[in-house]
Amino acid sequence: MRSTQRSVDEVAEHNKAMWERLAKAAMNYTRPFGRPPRTRAGMRRFMDPRGRLKGVRLAGAHVLGLAAGGGWDPVIFAKLGAQTTVFDISPTQLKTVKDLAARQRVKIRLVRGNMKDLSVFKDASFDVVWHCHSLVFVDDAVRVLREVGRVLAPGGTYLLSTMHPTTLRLYGSYKHGGWSPKISYFEDKPVPYTDEWGMTWTLGKKKLVAPTIEFGHRFETIVNGMAAAGMVVDGIWEFSPGDDDEETEPGSDAHLDTLFPAFIEVRGRKLPLPARR
Ligand SMILES: C[S@@+](CC[C@H](N)C(=O)[O-])C[C@H]1O[C@@H](n2cnc3c(N)ncnc32)[C@H](O)[C@@H]1O
């Protein structure tokens, strides 16, 4: 394992400590939940249920799981025949992937570092960059996207999922019958917490205070950042997990998720694209 961190990045250091805390307590996003099917199609559906990588060849492809420690995804890429690298700031999140890869008898390269600096990787060295639920943990999304564009090979695919920038500003803000944003849409600073201790993560009955610092990067930051990094955006999706018909407590975050999307997904392709036959 190599570290690519150079100068002190206080946000990254804080969030690394929080992810170590979360991982040691086995909270969400730090354990390989569920069991993927054995078939190739089943594995792809398990990892990519909305089919964002449809048509992308994975066997033999070079795949980077960016900030993808703690779960199944890198292991499934490897089982599908990809030469897989997982990059994450948290040693415990990486170890979880290492142990799972050993149990599943696949090889994965593990690299520890801050996603703002991918200099450990050469230009154009990946066909796919898979980046789920972690851009919120960095202050400078444009810098991360520039790095992603650099390491992607021409025609390569980038799949980003992260928190919806509007909804993130509204969680926990319900008062007097309505939600009000904790910061304006136009402010790029961290979104403040509303609970007493900072931020409490829950998993079933388990509760853990781990106040990660989170940024709701705006659509224009992401799309323009990808364009500046040499990518063309060929898909944007907004969605919430769960069932819209489910009863939710009025004013709860789950209720908000039925009214506004929790997450966004943005897909980019690195230019120049291969010529169409
Ligand atoms: C929500 S988890 C995502 C885990 C996995 N990708 C998934 O979807 O299950 C966020 C991950 O981002 C990592 N992370 C946070 N800040 C980071 C940074 N600056 N550079 C690299 N990884 C970071 C954490 O260690 C954690 O593993």
PDB file of C-alpha atoms and ligand atoms in Angstrom:
ATOM      1  CA  MET A   1       0.000   0.000   0.000  1.00  0.00           C
ATOM      2  CA  ARG A   2       1.360   3.451  -0.854  1.00  0.00           C
ATOM      3  CA  SER A   3       0.304   6.831   0.445  1.00  0.00           C
ATOM      4  CA  THR A   4       0.030   9.751  -2.002  1.00  0.00           C
ATOM      5  CA  GLN A   5      -0.718  12.428   0.576  1.00  0.00           C
ATOM      6  CA  ARG A   6       1.697  15.374   0.539  1.00  0.00           C
ATOM      7  CA  SER A   7       0.507  18.413   2.443  1.00  0.00           C
ATOM      8  CA  VAL A   8      -1.906  18.579   5.342  1.00  0.00           C
ATOM      9  CA  ASP A   9      -5.482  18.746   4.180  1.00  0.00           C
ATOM     10  CA  GLU A  10      -7.524  19.329   7.318  1.00  0.00           C
ATOM     11  CA  VAL A  11     -10.849  18.296   5.801  1.00  0.00           C
ATOM     12  CA  ALA A  12      -9.349  15.073   4.466  1.00  0.00           C
ATOM     13  CA  GLU A  13      -7.596  14.301   7.754  1.00  0.00           C
ATOM     14  CA  HIS A  14     -10.786  14.878   9.738  1.00  0.00           C
ATOM     15  CA  ASN A  15     -12.875  12.753   7.398  1.00  0.00           C
ATOM     16  CA  LYS A  16     -10.264  10.008   7.412  1.00  0.00           C
ATOM     17  CA  ALA A  17     -10.532   9.859  11.221  1.00  0.00           C
ATOM     18  CA  MET A  18     -14.327   9.732  10.976  1.00  0.00           C
ATOM     19  CA  TRP A  19     -14.219   6.913   8.398  1.00  0.00           C
ATOM     20  CA  GLU A  20     -11.848   4.981  10.613  1.00  0.00           C
ATOM     21  CA  ARG A  21     -14.373   5.401  13.441  1.00  0.00           C
ATOM     22  CA  LEU A  22     -17.270   4.349  11.226  1.00  0.00           C
ATOM     23  CA  ALA A  23     -15.378   1.382   9.785  1.00  0.00           C
ATOM     24  CA  LYS A  24     -14.289   0.115  13.193  1.00  0.00           C
ATOM     25  CA  ALA A  25     -17.924   0.220  14.323  1.00  0.00           C
ATOM     26  CA  ALA A  26     -19.035  -1.577  11.117  1.00  0.00           C
ATOM     27  CA  MET A  27     -21.539   1.099  10.135  1.00  0.00           C
ATOM     28  CA  ASN A  28     -23.146   1.527   6.702  1.00  0.00           C
ATOM     29  CA  TYR A  29     -20.767   1.783   3.756  1.00  0.00           C
ATOM     30  CA  THR A  30     -18.027  -0.009   5.699  1.00  0.00           C
ATOM     31  CA  ARG A  31     -19.088  -3.620   5.283  1.00  0.00           C
ATOM     32  CA  PRO A  32     -19.759  -5.756   2.246  1.00  0.00           C
ATOM     33  CA  PHE A  33     -23.536  -5.936   2.776  1.00  0.00           C
ATOM     34  CA  GLY A  34     -25.574  -8.589   0.978  1.00  0.00           C
ATOM     35  CA  ARG A  35     -24.346 -11.362  -1.249  1.00  0.00           C
ATOM     36  CA  PRO A  36     -23.958 -10.919  -4.985  1.00  0.00           C
ATOM     37  CA  PRO A  37     -25.364 -13.568  -7.331  1.00  0.00           C
ATOM     38  CA  ARG A  38     -22.912 -15.901  -9.033  1.00  0.00           C
ATOM     39  CA  THR A  39     -23.725 -15.084 -12.628  1.00  0.00           C
ATOM     40  CA  ARG A  40     -21.938 -12.265 -14.456  1.00  0.00           C
ATOM     41  CA  ALA A  41     -25.217 -10.533 -15.258  1.00  0.00           C
ATOM     42  CA  GLY A  42     -26.346 -10.914 -11.645  1.00  0.00           C
ATOM     43  CA  MET A  43     -23.093  -9.469 -10.317  1.00  0.00           C
ATOM     44  CA  ARG A  44     -23.354  -6.490 -12.654  1.00  0.00           C
ATOM     45  CA  ARG A  45     -26.942  -5.838 -11.532  1.00  0.00           C
ATOM     46  CA  PHE A  46     -25.953  -6.123  -7.855  1.00  0.00           C
ATOM     47  CA  MET A  47     -23.162  -3.573  -8.251  1.00  0.00           C
ATOM     48  CA  ASP A  48     -24.816  -1.316 -10.833  1.00  0.00           C
ATOM     49  CA  PRO A  49     -28.594  -1.725 -10.327  1.00  0.00           C
ATOM     50  CA  ARG A  50     -29.512   1.186 -12.587  1.00  0.00           C
ATOM     51  CA  GLY A  51     -27.285  -0.074 -15.407  1.00  0.00           C
ATOM     52  CA  ARG A  52     -25.097   3.014 -15.717  1.00  0.00           C
ATOM     53  CA  LEU A  53     -22.227   0.933 -17.090  1.00  0.00           C
ATOM     54  CA  LYS A  54     -24.440  -0.835 -19.638  1.00  0.00           C
ATOM     55  CA  GLY A  55     -22.379  -1.626 -22.718  1.00  0.00           C
ATOM     56  CA  VAL A  56     -19.055  -0.951 -20.970  1.00  0.00           C
ATOM     57  CA  ARG A  57     -16.704  -3.907 -21.304  1.00  0.00           C
ATOM     58  CA  LEU A  58     -15.242  -4.886 -17.938  1.00  0.00           C
ATOM     59  CA  ALA A  59     -13.308  -8.080 -18.718  1.00  0.00           C
ATOM     60  CA  GLY A  60      -9.694  -6.985 -19.124  1.00  0.00           C
ATOM     61  CA  ALA A  61     -10.540  -3.321 -18.451  1.00  0.00           C
ATOM     62  CA  HIS A  62      -8.519  -1.239 -16.002  1.00  0.00           C
ATOM     63  CA  VAL A  63     -10.930  -0.071 -13.304  1.00  0.00           C
ATOM     64  CA  LEU A  64     -10.324   2.419 -10.515  1.00  0.00           C
ATOM     65  CA  GLY A  65     -12.701   2.226  -7.539  1.00  0.00           C
ATOM     66  CA  LEU A  66     -12.214   5.751  -6.257  1.00  0.00           C
ATOM     67  CA  ALA A  67     -12.802   6.119  -2.505  1.00  0.00           C
ATOM     68  CA  ALA A  68     -14.403   2.694  -2.870  1.00  0.00           C
ATOM     69  CA  GLY A  69     -13.177   0.997   0.284  1.00  0.00           C
ATOM     70  CA  GLY A  70     -15.430  -0.967   2.588  1.00  0.00           C
ATOM     71  CA  GLY A  71     -17.700  -2.746   0.139  1.00  0.00           C
ATOM     72  CA  TRP A  72     -18.260  -5.267  -2.608  1.00  0.00           C
ATOM     73  CA  ASP A  73     -17.801  -3.076  -5.684  1.00  0.00           C
ATOM     74  CA  PRO A  74     -14.032  -3.463  -6.299  1.00  0.00           C
ATOM     75  CA  VAL A  75     -14.275  -7.205  -5.638  1.00  0.00           C
ATOM     76  CA  ILE A  76     -17.111  -7.567  -8.147  1.00  0.00           C
ATOM     77  CA  PHE A  77     -15.161  -5.640 -10.786  1.00  0.00           C
ATOM     78  CA  ALA A  78     -12.283  -8.052 -10.219  1.00  0.00           C
ATOM     79  CA  LYS A  79     -14.592 -11.084 -10.397  1.00  0.00           C
ATOM     80  CA  LEU A  80     -15.874  -9.729 -13.713  1.00  0.00           C
ATOM     81  CA  GLY A  81     -12.328  -9.834 -15.046  1.00  0.00           C
ATOM     82  CA  ALA A  82     -11.268  -6.201 -14.581  1.00  0.00           C
ATOM     83  CA  GLN A  83      -7.773  -5.270 -13.434  1.00  0.00           C
ATOM     84  CA  THR A  84      -8.977  -3.449 -10.379  1.00  0.00           C
ATOM     85  CA  THR A  85      -7.421  -0.799  -8.186  1.00  0.00           C
ATOM     86  CA  VAL A  86      -9.115   0.543  -5.088  1.00  0.00           C
ATOM     87  CA  PHE A  87      -8.070   3.921  -3.772  1.00  0.00           C
ATOM     88  CA  ASP A  88      -9.218   5.199  -0.383  1.00  0.00           C
ATOM     89  CA  ILE A  89      -7.993   7.378   2.464  1.00  0.00           C
ATOM     90  CA  SER A  90      -9.001   4.952   5.224  1.00  0.00           C
ATOM     91  CA  PRO A  91      -6.689   2.000   5.991  1.00  0.00           C
ATOM     92  CA  THR A  92      -9.559   0.086   7.593  1.00  0.00           C
ATOM     93  CA  GLN A  93     -11.800   0.573   4.559  1.00  0.00           C
ATOM     94  CA  LEU A  94      -8.967  -0.742   2.359  1.00  0.00           C
ATOM     95  CA  LYS A  95      -8.347  -3.696   4.655  1.00  0.00           C
ATOM     96  CA  THR A  96     -12.001  -4.688   4.388  1.00  0.00           C
ATOM     97  CA  VAL A  97     -11.610  -4.894   0.599  1.00  0.00           C
ATOM     98  CA  LYS A  98      -8.292  -6.738   0.942  1.00  0.00           C
ATOM     99  CA  ASP A  99      -9.836  -9.379   3.221  1.00  0.00           C
ATOM    100  CA  LEU A 100     -12.905  -9.782   1.027  1.00  0.00           C
ATOM    101  CA  ALA A 101     -10.738 -10.077  -2.100  1.00  0.00           C
ATOM    102  CA  ALA A 102      -8.710 -12.825  -0.406  1.00  0.00           C
ATOM    103  CA  ARG A 103     -11.887 -14.723   0.553  1.00  0.00           C
ATOM    104  CA  GLN A 104     -13.232 -14.350  -2.972  1.00  0.00           C
ATOM    105  CA  ARG A 105      -9.839 -15.304  -4.503  1.00  0.00           C
ATOM    106  CA  VAL A 106      -9.392 -12.193  -6.637  1.00  0.00           C
ATOM    107  CA  LYS A 107      -6.476  -9.806  -6.942  1.00  0.00           C
ATOM    108  CA  ILE A 108      -6.958  -6.107  -6.257  1.00  0.00           C
ATOM    109  CA  ARG A 109      -4.375  -3.352  -6.036  1.00  0.00           C
ATOM    110  CA  LEU A 110      -4.869  -1.255  -2.891  1.00  0.00           C
ATOM    111  CA  VAL A 111      -3.681   2.352  -2.773  1.00  0.00           C
ATOM    112  CA  ARG A 112      -4.150   4.698   0.140  1.00  0.00           C
ATOM    113  CA  GLY A 113      -4.379   8.437  -0.412  1.00  0.00           C
ATOM    114  CA  ASN A 114      -6.438  11.567  -0.801  1.00  0.00           C
ATOM    115  CA  MET A 115      -8.582  11.628  -3.952  1.00  0.00           C
ATOM    116  CA  LYS A 116      -7.496  15.221  -4.581  1.00  0.00           C
ATOM    117  CA  ASP A 117      -4.090  13.842  -5.554  1.00  0.00           C
ATOM    118  CA  LEU A 118      -4.012  10.817  -7.858  1.00  0.00           C
ATOM    119  CA  SER A 119      -0.399  11.443  -8.945  1.00  0.00           C
ATOM    120  CA  VAL A 120       0.456   7.850  -8.069  1.00  0.00           C
ATOM    121  CA  PHE A 121      -1.399   6.930 -11.296  1.00  0.00           C
ATOM    122  CA  LYS A 122      -0.168   7.678 -14.817  1.00  0.00           C
ATOM    123  CA  ASP A 123      -2.227   9.678 -17.326  1.00  0.00           C
ATOM    124  CA  ALA A 124      -4.850   7.646 -19.215  1.00  0.00           C
ATOM    125  CA  SER A 125      -4.317   4.552 -17.077  1.00  0.00           C
ATOM    126  CA  PHE A 126      -7.976   3.581 -16.438  1.00  0.00           C
ATOM    127  CA  ASP A 127     -10.895   2.612 -18.682  1.00  0.00           C
ATOM    128  CA  VAL A 128     -13.444   3.067 -15.895  1.00  0.00           C
ATOM    129  CA  VAL A 129     -13.433   5.257 -12.794  1.00  0.00           C
ATOM    130  CA  TRP A 130     -16.186   4.216 -10.375  1.00  0.00           C
ATOM    131  CA  HIS A 131     -16.783   6.884  -7.744  1.00  0.00           C
ATOM    132  CA  CYS A 132     -19.701   6.326  -5.387  1.00  0.00           C
ATOM    133  CA  HIS A 133     -20.852   8.407  -2.436  1.00  0.00           C
ATOM    134  CA  SER A 134     -17.642  10.151  -1.504  1.00  0.00           C
ATOM    135  CA  LEU A 135     -17.253  13.445  -3.391  1.00  0.00           C
ATOM    136  CA  VAL A 136     -19.126  15.111  -0.490  1.00  0.00           C
ATOM    137  CA  PHE A 137     -16.082  14.489   1.711  1.00  0.00           C
ATOM    138  CA  VAL A 138     -13.755  16.819  -0.217  1.00  0.00           C
ATOM    139  CA  ASP A 139     -13.751  20.609  -0.342  1.00  0.00           C
ATOM    140  CA  ASP A 140     -12.427  20.917  -3.898  1.00  0.00           C
ATOM    141  CA  ALA A 141     -14.518  18.842  -6.310  1.00  0.00           C
ATOM    142  CA  VAL A 142     -12.991  20.472  -9.390  1.00  0.00           C
ATOM    143  CA  ARG A 143      -9.550  19.289  -8.396  1.00  0.00           C
ATOM    144  CA  VAL A 144     -10.778  15.711  -7.951  1.00  0.00           C
ATOM    145  CA  LEU A 145     -12.540  15.826 -11.333  1.00  0.00           C
ATOM    146  CA  ARG A 146      -9.380  17.166 -12.992  1.00  0.00           C
ATOM    147  CA  GLU A 147      -7.478  14.195 -11.600  1.00  0.00           C
ATOM    148  CA  VAL A 148     -10.191  11.794 -12.764  1.00  0.00           C
ATOM    149  CA  GLY A 149     -10.042  13.274 -16.286  1.00  0.00           C
ATOM    150  CA  ARG A 150      -6.278  12.905 -16.312  1.00  0.00           C
ATOM    151  CA  VAL A 151      -6.204   9.242 -15.286  1.00  0.00           C
ATOM    152  CA  LEU A 152      -9.074   8.226 -17.605  1.00  0.00           C
ATOM    153  CA  ALA A 153      -8.110   6.823 -20.996  1.00  0.00           C
ATOM    154  CA  PRO A 154      -9.726   8.333 -24.122  1.00  0.00           C
ATOM    155  CA  GLY A 155     -13.236   6.905 -24.453  1.00  0.00           C
ATOM    156  CA  GLY A 156     -13.149   5.825 -20.803  1.00  0.00           C
ATOM    157  CA  THR A 157     -16.180   6.054 -18.532  1.00  0.00           C
ATOM    158  CA  TYR A 158     -16.557   7.935 -15.254  1.00  0.00           C
ATOM    159  CA  LEU A 159     -19.516   7.185 -13.018  1.00  0.00           C
ATOM    160  CA  LEU A 160     -20.051   9.553 -10.125  1.00  0.00           C
ATOM    161  CA  SER A 161     -22.758   9.278  -7.512  1.00  0.00           C
ATOM    162  CA  THR A 162     -23.037  11.716  -4.650  1.00  0.00           C
ATOM    163  CA  MET A 163     -25.501  13.590  -2.460  1.00  0.00           C
ATOM    164  CA  HIS A 164     -28.020  15.841  -4.163  1.00  0.00           C
ATOM    165  CA  PRO A 165     -26.791  19.404  -3.510  1.00  0.00           C
ATOM    166  CA  THR A 166     -30.263  20.806  -2.723  1.00  0.00           C
ATOM    167  CA  THR A 167     -31.503  17.975  -0.526  1.00  0.00           C
ATOM    168  CA  LEU A 168     -28.246  17.842   1.464  1.00  0.00           C
ATOM    169  CA  ARG A 169     -28.805  21.492   2.432  1.00  0.00           C
ATOM    170  CA  LEU A 170     -32.300  20.637   3.743  1.00  0.00           C
ATOM    171  CA  TYR A 171     -31.795  17.491   5.887  1.00  0.00           C
ATOM    172  CA  GLY A 172     -32.674  18.020   9.544  1.00  0.00           C
ATOM    173  CA  SER A 173     -34.002  21.530   8.950  1.00  0.00           C
ATOM    174  CA  TYR A 174     -37.759  20.905   9.315  1.00  0.00           C
ATOM    175  CA  LYS A 175     -39.395  23.490  11.579  1.00  0.00           C
ATOM    176  CA  HIS A 176     -42.846  25.067  11.833  1.00  0.00           C
ATOM    177  CA  GLY A 177     -44.250  22.932   9.047  1.00  0.00           C
ATOM    178  CA  GLY A 178     -41.506  23.356   6.455  1.00  0.00           C
ATOM    179  CA  TRP A 179     -37.867  22.848   5.513  1.00  0.00           C
ATOM    180  CA  SER A 180     -35.388  25.697   5.218  1.00  0.00           C
ATOM    181  CA  PRO A 181     -31.901  25.379   3.745  1.00  0.00           C
ATOM    182  CA  LYS A 182     -29.048  25.353   6.259  1.00  0.00           C
ATOM    183  CA  ILE A 183     -26.894  27.310   3.809  1.00  0.00           C
ATOM    184  CA  SER A 184     -27.848  28.880   0.504  1.00  0.00           C
ATOM    185  CA  TYR A 185     -27.435  26.882  -2.681  1.00  0.00           C
ATOM    186  CA  PHE A 186     -24.705  29.313  -3.716  1.00  0.00           C
ATOM    187  CA  GLU A 187     -22.467  28.776  -0.686  1.00  0.00           C
ATOM    188  CA  ASP A 188     -19.792  26.143  -1.137  1.00  0.00           C
ATOM    189  CA  LYS A 189     -18.876  25.754   2.531  1.00  0.00           C
ATOM    190  CA  PRO A 190     -19.544  22.548   4.524  1.00  0.00           C
ATOM    191  CA  VAL A 191     -23.201  21.898   5.259  1.00  0.00           C
ATOM    192  CA  PRO A 192     -23.730  22.456   9.022  1.00  0.00           C
ATOM    193  CA  TYR A 193     -25.082  19.756  11.321  1.00  0.00           C
ATOM    194  CA  THR A 194     -28.395  20.082  13.053  1.00  0.00           C
ATOM    195  CA  ASP A 195     -28.132  17.380  15.685  1.00  0.00           C
ATOM    196  CA  GLU A 196     -26.798  18.129  19.134  1.00  0.00           C
ATOM    197  CA  TRP A 197     -23.585  16.080  18.936  1.00  0.00           C
ATOM    198  CA  GLY A 198     -22.496  16.899  15.438  1.00  0.00           C
ATOM    199  CA  MET A 199     -23.720  14.042  13.343  1.00  0.00           C
ATOM    200  CA  THR A 200     -25.092  10.712  14.404  1.00  0.00           C
ATOM    201  CA  TRP A 201     -24.986   7.776  11.992  1.00  0.00           C
ATOM    202  CA  THR A 202     -27.489   5.015  12.542  1.00  0.00           C
ATOM    203  CA  LEU A 203     -27.580   1.398  11.482  1.00  0.00           C
ATOM    204  CA  GLY A 204     -30.633  -0.402  12.828  1.00  0.00           C
ATOM    205  CA  LYS A 205     -30.451   0.189  16.576  1.00  0.00           C
ATOM    206  CA  LYS A 206     -26.753   1.084  16.474  1.00  0.00           C
ATOM    207  CA  LYS A 207     -25.863   4.781  16.747  1.00  0.00           C
ATOM    208  CA  LEU A 208     -22.454   6.413  16.345  1.00  0.00           C
ATOM    209  CA  VAL A 209     -21.421  10.051  16.483  1.00  0.00           C
ATOM    210  CA  ALA A 210     -19.073  10.664  13.549  1.00  0.00           C
ATOM    211  CA  PRO A 211     -19.353  14.227  12.283  1.00  0.00           C
ATOM    212  CA  THR A 212     -17.940  13.922   8.786  1.00  0.00           C
ATOM    213  CA  ILE A 213     -17.424  17.258   7.008  1.00  0.00           C
ATOM    214  CA  GLU A 214     -19.651  17.263   3.911  1.00  0.00           C
ATOM    215  CA  PHE A 215     -19.994  19.538   0.897  1.00  0.00           C
ATOM    216  CA  GLY A 216     -23.011  19.670  -1.407  1.00  0.00           C
ATOM    217  CA  HIS A 217     -21.189  20.220  -4.686  1.00  0.00           C
ATOM    218  CA  ARG A 218     -23.468  21.951  -7.150  1.00  0.00           C
ATOM    219  CA  PHE A 219     -24.453  20.668 -10.581  1.00  0.00           C
ATOM    220  CA  GLU A 220     -22.574  23.469 -12.333  1.00  0.00           C
ATOM    221  CA  THR A 221     -19.425  22.669 -10.327  1.00  0.00           C
ATOM    222  CA  ILE A 222     -19.631  18.991 -11.265  1.00  0.00           C
ATOM    223  CA  VAL A 223     -20.653  19.307 -14.914  1.00  0.00           C
ATOM    224  CA  ASN A 224     -18.266  22.176 -15.664  1.00  0.00           C
ATOM    225  CA  GLY A 225     -15.533  20.424 -13.687  1.00  0.00           C
ATOM    226  CA  MET A 226     -15.958  17.304 -15.793  1.00  0.00           C
ATOM    227  CA  ALA A 227     -15.989  19.346 -19.020  1.00  0.00           C
ATOM    228  CA  ALA A 228     -12.791  21.147 -17.965  1.00  0.00           C
ATOM    229  CA  ALA A 229     -11.237  17.744 -17.280  1.00  0.00           C
ATOM    230  CA  GLY A 230     -11.853  16.648 -20.886  1.00  0.00           C
ATOM    231  CA  MET A 231     -15.050  14.687 -20.342  1.00  0.00           C
ATOM    232  CA  VAL A 232     -18.421  14.912 -21.992  1.00  0.00           C
ATOM    233  CA  VAL A 233     -21.402  14.331 -19.712  1.00  0.00           C
ATOM    234  CA  ASP A 234     -23.724  11.775 -21.278  1.00  0.00           C
ATOM    235  CA  GLY A 235     -26.160  11.174 -18.430  1.00  0.00           C
ATOM    236  CA  ILE A 236     -27.484  12.773 -15.246  1.00  0.00           C
ATOM    237  CA  TRP A 237     -29.950  11.067 -12.905  1.00  0.00           C
ATOM    238  CA  GLU A 238     -31.607  12.141  -9.625  1.00  0.00           C
ATOM    239  CA  PHE A 239     -33.127   9.547  -7.305  1.00  0.00           C
ATOM    240  CA  SER A 240     -33.915   8.497  -3.751  1.00  0.00           C
ATOM    241  CA  PRO A 241     -33.582   5.009  -2.341  1.00  0.00           C
ATOM    242  CA  GLY A 242     -36.657   3.285  -0.993  1.00  0.00           C
ATOM    243  CA  ASP A 243     -40.283   3.165  -1.831  1.00  0.00           C
ATOM    244  CA  ASP A 244     -42.221   6.407  -2.494  1.00  0.00           C
ATOM    245  CA  ASP A 245     -45.413   4.850  -1.099  1.00  0.00           C
ATOM    246  CA  GLU A 246     -43.799   4.028   2.236  1.00  0.00           C
ATOM    247  CA  GLU A 247     -45.234   5.936   5.249  1.00  0.00           C
ATOM    248  CA  THR A 248     -42.657   8.392   6.544  1.00  0.00           C
ATOM    249  CA  GLU A 249     -42.752  10.624   9.594  1.00  0.00           C
ATOM    250  CA  PRO A 250     -43.641  14.158   8.483  1.00  0.00           C
ATOM    251  CA  GLY A 251     -40.545  16.357   8.520  1.00  0.00           C
ATOM    252  CA  SER A 252     -38.089  13.440   8.744  1.00  0.00           C
ATOM    253  CA  ASP A 253     -35.161  13.018   6.370  1.00  0.00           C
ATOM    254  CA  ALA A 254     -36.916   9.956   4.940  1.00  0.00           C
ATOM    255  CA  HIS A 255     -39.970  12.127   4.230  1.00  0.00           C
ATOM    256  CA  LEU A 256     -37.736  14.700   2.526  1.00  0.00           C
ATOM    257  CA  ASP A 257     -36.333  11.918   0.329  1.00  0.00           C
ATOM    258  CA  THR A 258     -39.847  11.274  -1.000  1.00  0.00           C
ATOM    259  CA  LEU A 259     -40.108  14.935  -2.044  1.00  0.00           C
ATOM    260  CA  PHE A 260     -36.567  15.612  -3.302  1.00  0.00           C
ATOM    261  CA  PRO A 261     -33.889  13.286  -4.664  1.00  0.00           C
ATOM    262  CA  ALA A 262     -31.318  12.082  -2.132  1.00  0.00           C
ATOM    263  CA  PHE A 263     -28.646  11.331  -4.716  1.00  0.00           C
ATOM    264  CA  ILE A 264     -27.393  12.304  -8.117  1.00  0.00           C
ATOM    265  CA  GLU A 265     -25.506  10.205 -10.613  1.00  0.00           C
ATOM    266  CA  VAL A 266     -23.461  11.785 -13.367  1.00  0.00           C
ATOM    267  CA  ARG A 267     -21.755   9.811 -16.114  1.00  0.00           C
ATOM    268  CA  GLY A 268     -18.899  11.154 -18.193  1.00  0.00           C
ATOM    269  CA  ARG A 269     -16.878   9.842 -21.127  1.00  0.00           C
ATOM    270  CA  LYS A 270     -13.347  10.989 -21.709  1.00  0.00           C
ATOM    271  CA  LEU A 271     -12.737  12.710 -25.028  1.00  0.00           C
ATOM    272  CA  PRO A 272     -11.831  11.949 -27.730  1.00  0.00           C
ATOM    273  CA  LEU A 273     -14.447   9.216 -28.004  1.00  0.00           C
ATOM    274  CA  PRO A 274     -13.657   6.282 -30.295  1.00  0.00           C
ATOM    275  CA  ALA A 275     -15.000   6.784 -33.855  1.00  0.00           C
ATOM    276  CA  ARG A 276     -18.443   5.224 -34.451  1.00  0.00           C
ATOM    277  CA  ARG A 277     -18.492   2.326 -36.898  1.00  0.00           C
TER     278      ARG A 277
HETATM  279  C1  LIG B   1     -19.625   6.480   1.765  1.00  0.00           C
HETATM  280  S1  LIG B   1     -18.053   5.664   1.773  1.00  0.00           S
HETATM  281  C2  LIG B   1     -18.119   4.935   0.173  1.00  0.00           C
HETATM  282  C3  LIG B   1     -17.675   3.531   0.239  1.00  0.00           C
HETATM  283  C4  LIG B   1     -17.954   2.744  -1.030  1.00  0.00           C
HETATM  284  N1  LIG B   1     -17.555   3.489  -2.186  1.00  0.00           N
HETATM  285  C5  LIG B   1     -19.418   2.408  -1.120  1.00  0.00           C
HETATM  286  O1  LIG B   1     -20.124   2.983  -1.954  1.00  0.00           O
HETATM  287  O2  LIG B   1     -19.851   1.535  -0.349  1.00  0.00           O
HETATM  288  C6  LIG B   1     -16.937   6.994   1.504  1.00  0.00           C
HETATM  289  C7  LIG B   1     -15.488   6.558   1.347  1.00  0.00           C
HETATM  290  O3  LIG B   1     -14.728   7.715   1.003  1.00  0.00           O
HETATM  291  C8  LIG B   1     -13.470   7.610   1.629  1.00  0.00           C
HETATM  292  N2  LIG B   1     -12.892   8.973   1.660  1.00  0.00           N
HETATM  293  C9  LIG B   1     -13.327  10.043   2.341  1.00  0.00           C
HETATM  294  N3  LIG B   1     -12.555  11.116   2.064  1.00  0.00           N
HETATM  295  C10 LIG B   1     -11.616  10.705   1.160  1.00  0.00           C
HETATM  296  C11 LIG B   1     -10.549  11.354   0.477  1.00  0.00           C
HETATM  297  N4  LIG B   1     -10.289  12.655   0.635  1.00  0.00           N
HETATM  298  N5  LIG B   1      -9.804  10.625  -0.389  1.00  0.00           N
HETATM  299  C12 LIG B   1     -10.043   9.295  -0.566  1.00  0.00           C
HETATM  300  N6  LIG B   1     -11.044   8.632   0.064  1.00  0.00           N
HETATM  301  C13 LIG B   1     -11.832   9.326   0.906  1.00  0.00           C
HETATM  302  C14 LIG B   1     -13.791   7.024   2.999  1.00  0.00           C
HETATM  303  O4  LIG B   1     -12.680   6.457   3.621  1.00  0.00           O
HETATM  304  C15 LIG B   1     -14.865   6.010   2.633  1.00  0.00           C
HETATM  305  O5  LIG B   1     -14.327   4.742   2.369  1.00  0.00           O
END
